[in-house]
Each structure stands twice: as structure tokens, then as C-alpha cells.
């Protein structure tokens, strides 16, 4: 089925049929609970809340009280249904509104909703149509209140929401890392006119100024000057024009720069100044460009004066005048940069078009208190930021002119910063921004596409008993490949492109097609196998001298980290050589000196007093956690250091999850009196980190201690236990992310580089070792 709108047969026409099936646009309508709508002059933005039923992998320990046989698995894996909350936002042209309302009406099932919250200038115009079609009462909300609520929501929940636009740079979109405290800020909303709003807190804002010269002025004067009635066509004309043919410049008056006043020769002295003294006809393109500069410069100067008056440095621009158009973003950026001499940057928002709809939805959902949760963008169901620049990917440009989608999934708990970050405001989790590094981007996109067949194979193998798994896996393949192709053309689609975002997008797509844990069977088998060797490894370590023991434990930790099914070089070995084990991995490791080698400093530190508490972000299941991590933390416990093990809340690759770690820890405690005593005395604790990613963002940690104190977030655990050592293990957590993270306590970042390209870039070879021990400057010399 396809929805169609009337096609414009003019020279700038584009096919307005929806190329996606409507049920892929208005997803999960049968479970919709609440609606909101924002209707502007040309675009409608619909918001609704739904409950999503999806599959999750659960592990449950078998009763091991009876005598076991060697063939008994450690735990059982079951796939269960779980219900979570999701927010849907859809943006489309007003031409489709009646057809879309019909589709929604036909697919609503047992909705509890009796009211639809509405905002925007068109809410009154379409009120009767909405009430007639949906049988819902339209409840109009204040437009500015909705706008601010929506802006606060996206700034708090979407890390790469704000960006600076740089027209001539390699990467035109430069995403900003959101400050943990988003307030105060200035919002310049450019609609028909201009509203300048100072936002100081969640519900505290004030319109401090504005202007009647805004988007409506550009549209109206532009129509008079060029006879062009469509706003987007005016912008197209402006993008091709040369304003200097119409504007009078400083050099046109003075023959060059006006040095004593600091005015360059190319500066506009008078907008449209040449039209008063020249008899020639001016082109539509040149007049549109001159008009755009005139209005943008006026708005830019006004914004700068208000920012300076109220001492604000964060200035966001939105409204239909902006709407992601490169030509308007460029002129606004230039204006702000000129008037503030580069001290203030013009900031734009990826989801600027959705702010009113998000705010209207939040107003209607206040009884559910959505702000008590954290929300994450679901890349599998979101369109991403589409460039509307005519020279960039015209197919995608046409696509973004029909329907765009944004989906946000509710996370279990509110996410918090790790209190041990030295400066949360400057922390950037990702080591390389692929948006700006074209060579690295091309390699990693190729790498993920090449790995796709293996992921599909694992997904099917994890659900052998389900005949439709093959069909679902093929749908996953198509969807993720499409995402990779989009990112190849538009690396800025979901904010800064990183290895982490590529991994997260893959996990979102797997979950979309009900593959919650493709590596579950592999993890189960490797955990069973590794447990059988645990006591042997511990005994061999105990027989060594102190110095030999420390090196052996570190080497074991590194060897364990080799067993990563996410690394193709390793998965190829593990599939072709089933005998490849712990000792073989040790032999593969780079000999010292390692690529990054702070082992000597670590040993010197161990000769001093024990750490009070170590927080360890663990990586893989099987040999890694059982034969690498546990013997290492066992030594820390014997030294008198408390240990907190932080693991993923949900599956990613073969990373150990918190539920698996609980079972493994119980089994190891049953064999090892040191681990048993530490658990009993609460010197060893397990926390979940709220993540389902192989990477680690230390600004977004849920982390609650289990099994006894579920309401305690990790932030409290860290403070209460006086954590003075953080250990981060693995390529995803310690190389792709957090390599440059500055902590306020001692830290160990360690990994084995299992990718030849990355090793080469870092100046090493495959299986090179990174062992990075860092001490914050204030702690130097205290031990």
C-alpha cells in the first residue's frame, strides 16, 4: 500500500508518494496510548506513545543441588516477551494530513486516549477535521510552552542533538557534546516573526525580545520580488544567487576597506543598495540571496545583543525559517560569528522540527511524569538528519520531503554520570569521530558490512527452533545494510558517527527483528567450558612468587580479552580451530614492551597500600570473565580492596550480561573460598550498567547494585565505597571509547587490539597490547 499526494508537474517537482508502507511509518498504532500534534504552515508533526512488545533473552540458573554430570549446562536461556514504552514522532507535509488521519483511524485499537493535544498555527484550522476523523477532542496547548518543553527534552536525552554548521568544511555538521546541565540558554525561534526566549529551568522561561522581521518577511518580500510563492523554492533561488550584484559593499563606497572603523571591503554597507542607483534588471536568484542576507544579519545581530545582555553563550536557532536548510544555517552562522567576533556559536538542533510536537505530547503525559526516565533514540526506527542541500544525495532529499520519523525508547531508569569523571562537561566518550575522519569512516563502514553475514548466521543459530528466524534475519540484514548505505552518504544522520554508534545501530536493528541475544549459545558453551579450568588457573597462579604472580594475572587478563566474537580476526580463528584456548591466546600476545606499556608503574603502585575499592567494567563472557577477570580481582580482594564488577544490563555480542555474571559468580564462589567470603562480607558487588552496547559512555550509566539493593544507583555505590580505582577492559570500552577519558581517581585501561587496520593506525600489529595506567595529577606522589 502507498499513500499518494498530488504531484507538482513543475520543473521542481518531486514524487510525493510515500515509498515506505504506511505501517512502517505509523508503527505500532494498535498499542498507541496518547497523541499530540503540531501543525505548522506546511508541515504536520504527529507524536504518540505506545507500548512495544519485544523479545528479551533471559538466563536462569539450574538447580545445582543435585549431583551434576559433565553434560549439564550451567544455566538455561529462554526468550521471553517484554513490554517497554516508546515515543513515536512523524513529520509530513500538510498535503497528506487527511490521508494520514484516515490511516490512523483505521488502525487504532482499544486506545484509552480521549484527547489529542495540539499546538502550532494550524491546530485551529484542522481542529474539526482531526476531531471528525479520530473521534478525539482537540485540546490546544500554548505554542511557546510546547516548544521549550520539547527543546529541553531533546537536549537532555539525545547526546548529539546540537550542532554547528560549517558550510565549507569536510564535515558540514559539527555536533556538540551536550553539557550535563542544559540551562540556561537562549532560543531564537524564527517563524513568521522572531521570538527570543531565555530558558533558565525546566518550567522557567521568558520571552525577552523579538522582531517582526523574520521568516514571513523573507517569504513575503521574496514573493513580491521574484513572483515565487513557495518558501523552499525561494531558498533554492537564494542558494544560486550572488548578493554582491544587488547589495552595496563598503568597497563600493570607499574603494576598499574602511580601516579606521575596522570594516573590510567585502562587508555589506547597504542591503539592496545597488538597486537604487542601477537601471539594470536583477536576477531572481541575486535578489533572493540579498534578502536572505539582510534578514539573517538582522536576526543574528539581535540574537547577539540579547545573548550579551543576559550573559548567555548557548544560543539555539529553530523555527520554519531554519528547518535544516544549509543556506539559512550558513547565513545565520556567518552573522553570529561576525557580530560576536567568534565568541558565540550559532547552534542548531537535529530534531528542531519535532520540538512543538514533543512538548505538546509531554504536556499531555504529565501524569506519567516522562521526565523521571531517560530516553534513547531508536536508530532502527528513526530517519536521521537528512541534508536538504540539492547537490547532496537528491534521492534522500526527496525522501525527507515526504515523511521523517523519530523513535525514542524509554530506559529502565534515569541515567547518571559516573561521579569519578574529572570533568563531565568536557568528557567525550568516543576516541575517533568518523564524521570528520573520512579514511576511518570508509574502513569501518566496510568492516561492518563485511561482518554482516556472520551476524546473520549467529542470529539464526541462536533461534534454530524457530522456522521464521531465517526470514527475520534477512529483514535485519536488509535494514542494517540500508542504514550503512545511508551513513555512507550522510555520516551526520544520527549525530557524530563513531564505532560506538555503528555497533548500537546494529543492536537496535537486531532487537527490531527479535534477535535479542544472537551469541547466547556461544556464551553458554564458553562459560561452561571456562568454569572447568578456573581452579587450575588459580592454583597455578598461587604457586608463583609475588612479582611473577602479578605479571601472570595481567597477562591472563589480556589473554582472556582476546576471546571477542565481535572481532573478525578472532571469530575466524575460533570457528576454524576449536582447540584455541587460554594458553594459545597468551602465546598470541605481543611481547613486552607493549604498544602502550605502563606495567612497571602499575607494579610500583601495587607495592604501596591497597586501593579502597576498584570499579571494574568487564567485557566478554567465557574465558575473559572467568579465567582472566576473576583471578585478577581475586588478588585485589586478598590485598584488601573491595571490588565492584559492572556489566551490561542487556546483551551485546558475546559480552557478559549482569544476569549471566550473577550465575557465574555464584558458581565460582561455590568453588573458591576467597570469592565466597568476599560476597558474603559484601566486599564483592555486582552492578548493571544500563547499557546494551560493547562500548561505554560514562555519562550514561544506570547501574544499580544487585541482588540486594536494587534502588541504589551506581553513583551512590561509588561514593559509599570510596572507589579509588577504575578498570576498563576491552577494545570497545577502552579503545573505541574512553581512551582519553580523564578520571578523578587512578585508572587502568587495557585491551588487546584484534583489528589489523586499527593496530596499524596506532602504530602496532594485530594482538598488540594496550596497558594504560593513569593517575590524576592531584593524586601523584600520595602513595
Steps between C-alpha positions, in 0.01 A plus 500: 500500500620852427356835593506755221474879490446720197819527298630839391575485129727805505873496444569456875255216548580190698302180542285542810393138533614338821749236405479323838196292594291715738528242779876564495429870549216490755649209687334316785177702476301211644668568835487881486402658831524875459523749212623853434524698179683815390371652177706773337456690177626214281595207726309285749681326785316215672607350834369194679598267779477124462592187684729274302514128550836354414706197585770503766748227584477380861740267675398293800724286712423131523465340841850368563424342837475157342812323378595641161630322197759646267235556236280726715486857375568774752175685434207500261426772246144596423361767273212682666265779404556834670300821473678834482391857424581678175439852371427542130535828310408530133543809284320543167367766265154640575384372160496148653312584820157367403635175353719447807213564741296239311781247533535570874123471553493162324783360712421626848408210726360541854675829559434654841556844351204739490696820439770604252727783608556750219729795441621711207332758284307237301346331806190721477469460123498117514317464835168387350669258258702335782199466730286357219760249380644378832198556727739669744450837666764754392655671804716794387826570687707817507746493212799652679458279809497192276804621309705548818391167650597323177835678486584406860403138429724450195796682658479276807442168325685513165877541544577638153190715464666839446739579218698783347465537123820548299415530131847459349645249748553130423227430752227763468333391824717526813311349790534640849522291814210605718593655833361292792314812610318633193390826665507794445474550126354735241253366242452708186181376338470631145150448369300769327663740745776445756461411868802511729452287811726465803466153655626466857344176625258223402194719549659843519530700180436854386454664161756777531473642151417446137447656161233523233773444240524122468418208275171652394685814390739294286211307351277804442762737358653213305164425338459868402853522360520165318134400448597169666234390748665192654735546793732214406526627141601842634782335694604311188520829311703656783746208500583577134513880533785750544398770747786734403319574172220661704655606832723803536828404666742714701745493207228627264488816711861544612692311232622247755494434873414768755798421720450752780158347575619144450268440203622269223426585138273196451267596784140588404455875550145511364269209421349548151707821480594453133137474391452873574783613272498241222250478218570136409270212585608277788461123489254324729790300645702810591201678657408189705860470623515871595169470686618190686820677613308809608258309722760255634738782593222688676399190700865414573577844639185498711587154639854612584382812684258299714762229567746767615236684706408180688854354506402183310734299277267221391278630221272257314316587178178339384174563320380440144750758365783263603353152442841351430558705184875544441461844345315644803727326752805639318376860494395488868836344596692768310297776663548370856871447444541853363309686771655308795849480344482121536417499873153347453413215265165464326362161606239306308302189600471167319136460601405866493188423295360273772531734799138621504358149461730362771402783735127455433537129566685563827224739611245224446716239672577693818310250715750231387793733578708405192788717623570256783640261239783518252415444134726382220467543125406177324718512188310210341179704481637852447569673170795701624601848390465530123693766314270716287793635302407444132843373404505238778321175428181624328323168562532544875402865465176400331447235766534753783244716322232236559522327838762509774484291816655522845457226761609519864505197731452536872791368704446315824639770721630851480860501380768685695861608457775295659598719798867415437522695173751781552284741300166372371455815290807429285474118494473357148453122503599425141864491397449568127224702334438321170295795378823696469745218422409386147765225482395342828133538408541314172693220670251444785195516273665237280593298810144494635356412161749215461406366846129498419485140370657373823251690717208363294639148539529540879150647524347198322707254705376658824139412403534170312163380630313791337440445127427869430841603642659481153246747358543739795879479471477594133286803590762598757771472234308727261422759765851524641657506153264786409611686814866453403428629147324805644797568729739470207317786326403689816734417787334773710155331490499397868745750643874434514573172323718274713579131536271510805205636299555238227494224764194650671313531169568132435368402844186712444438329165551154652250578775258638240476152348496315832858381522573616856813288552653341186806381694308338788589140408867584448516676837330211674744247354810712575389576857449128567842419358692775678356414843662157479845661483450771764654320798794378290578859393471631858721223637771560237502871586522440876821298455687798351710764679325837561653679196448201270143468626414864419636470145324166447168649617532796262602273216200276577272803498633602159486144361139472613420818311606335175176297506278755331254373240448857385851503351509322163865399535410317823166352391671353191759329724239376750284354224788332316691378808277376786813414701612863518495574873637706788865391466497546123363852547788582737745397230330731247555807718762756412820465703597790723555786456135525399354758263392701805686369801454642849544163669809607699311795650210269589730257678660782700152614605412145614800508734324781687181483710194324353231694319181549695263395221544405134219551247556259209310539170518145362483382140451149359341179627686172532878495531520880532283542809569161663871435437612860447296734719420283802858393581603868464231637733562208738849638556357848563258355757784317677688833514202654683340686208124488460388424142192608303448317168295703248349308208245562227131503590410347163687293240751632247720260300655249743532752784400361838166629628416570860262204528770266362762651729286435807480129415872477417594676824284259704668200335850639550418583864393138550851392390713780640492599871659841422213599266245340734620702801516823298139457387381412849679800655377736223856570386409378150194658337344471155341796321323533167593794285174569317670436165452255215809615312853360466619859562467717808369852551587607855241779484217251455517244776197356672681250708325356799652257747362149506356287641416669829490875441313552175416864569862601541646657190866454431574863578409426862691171502812674369482773764411272791782257429757774441596370156859597420577272203306457174591216264363506145558194285464427130524669160146635508516651850867598524611572139197601291368684804666643814857482373543869583250512789638687800396360837539649846651176634755245378400304192608200297396481135602178335422318179643275231472657152323235292464701181794535259393837360457654845827348623682645200348842562614490862850402389481131592399161363207270561491373863698804615436582865378825652564521876436855607534588869408858583517700821328841522753775566366583847550137605861483379746428777236408761596135502 
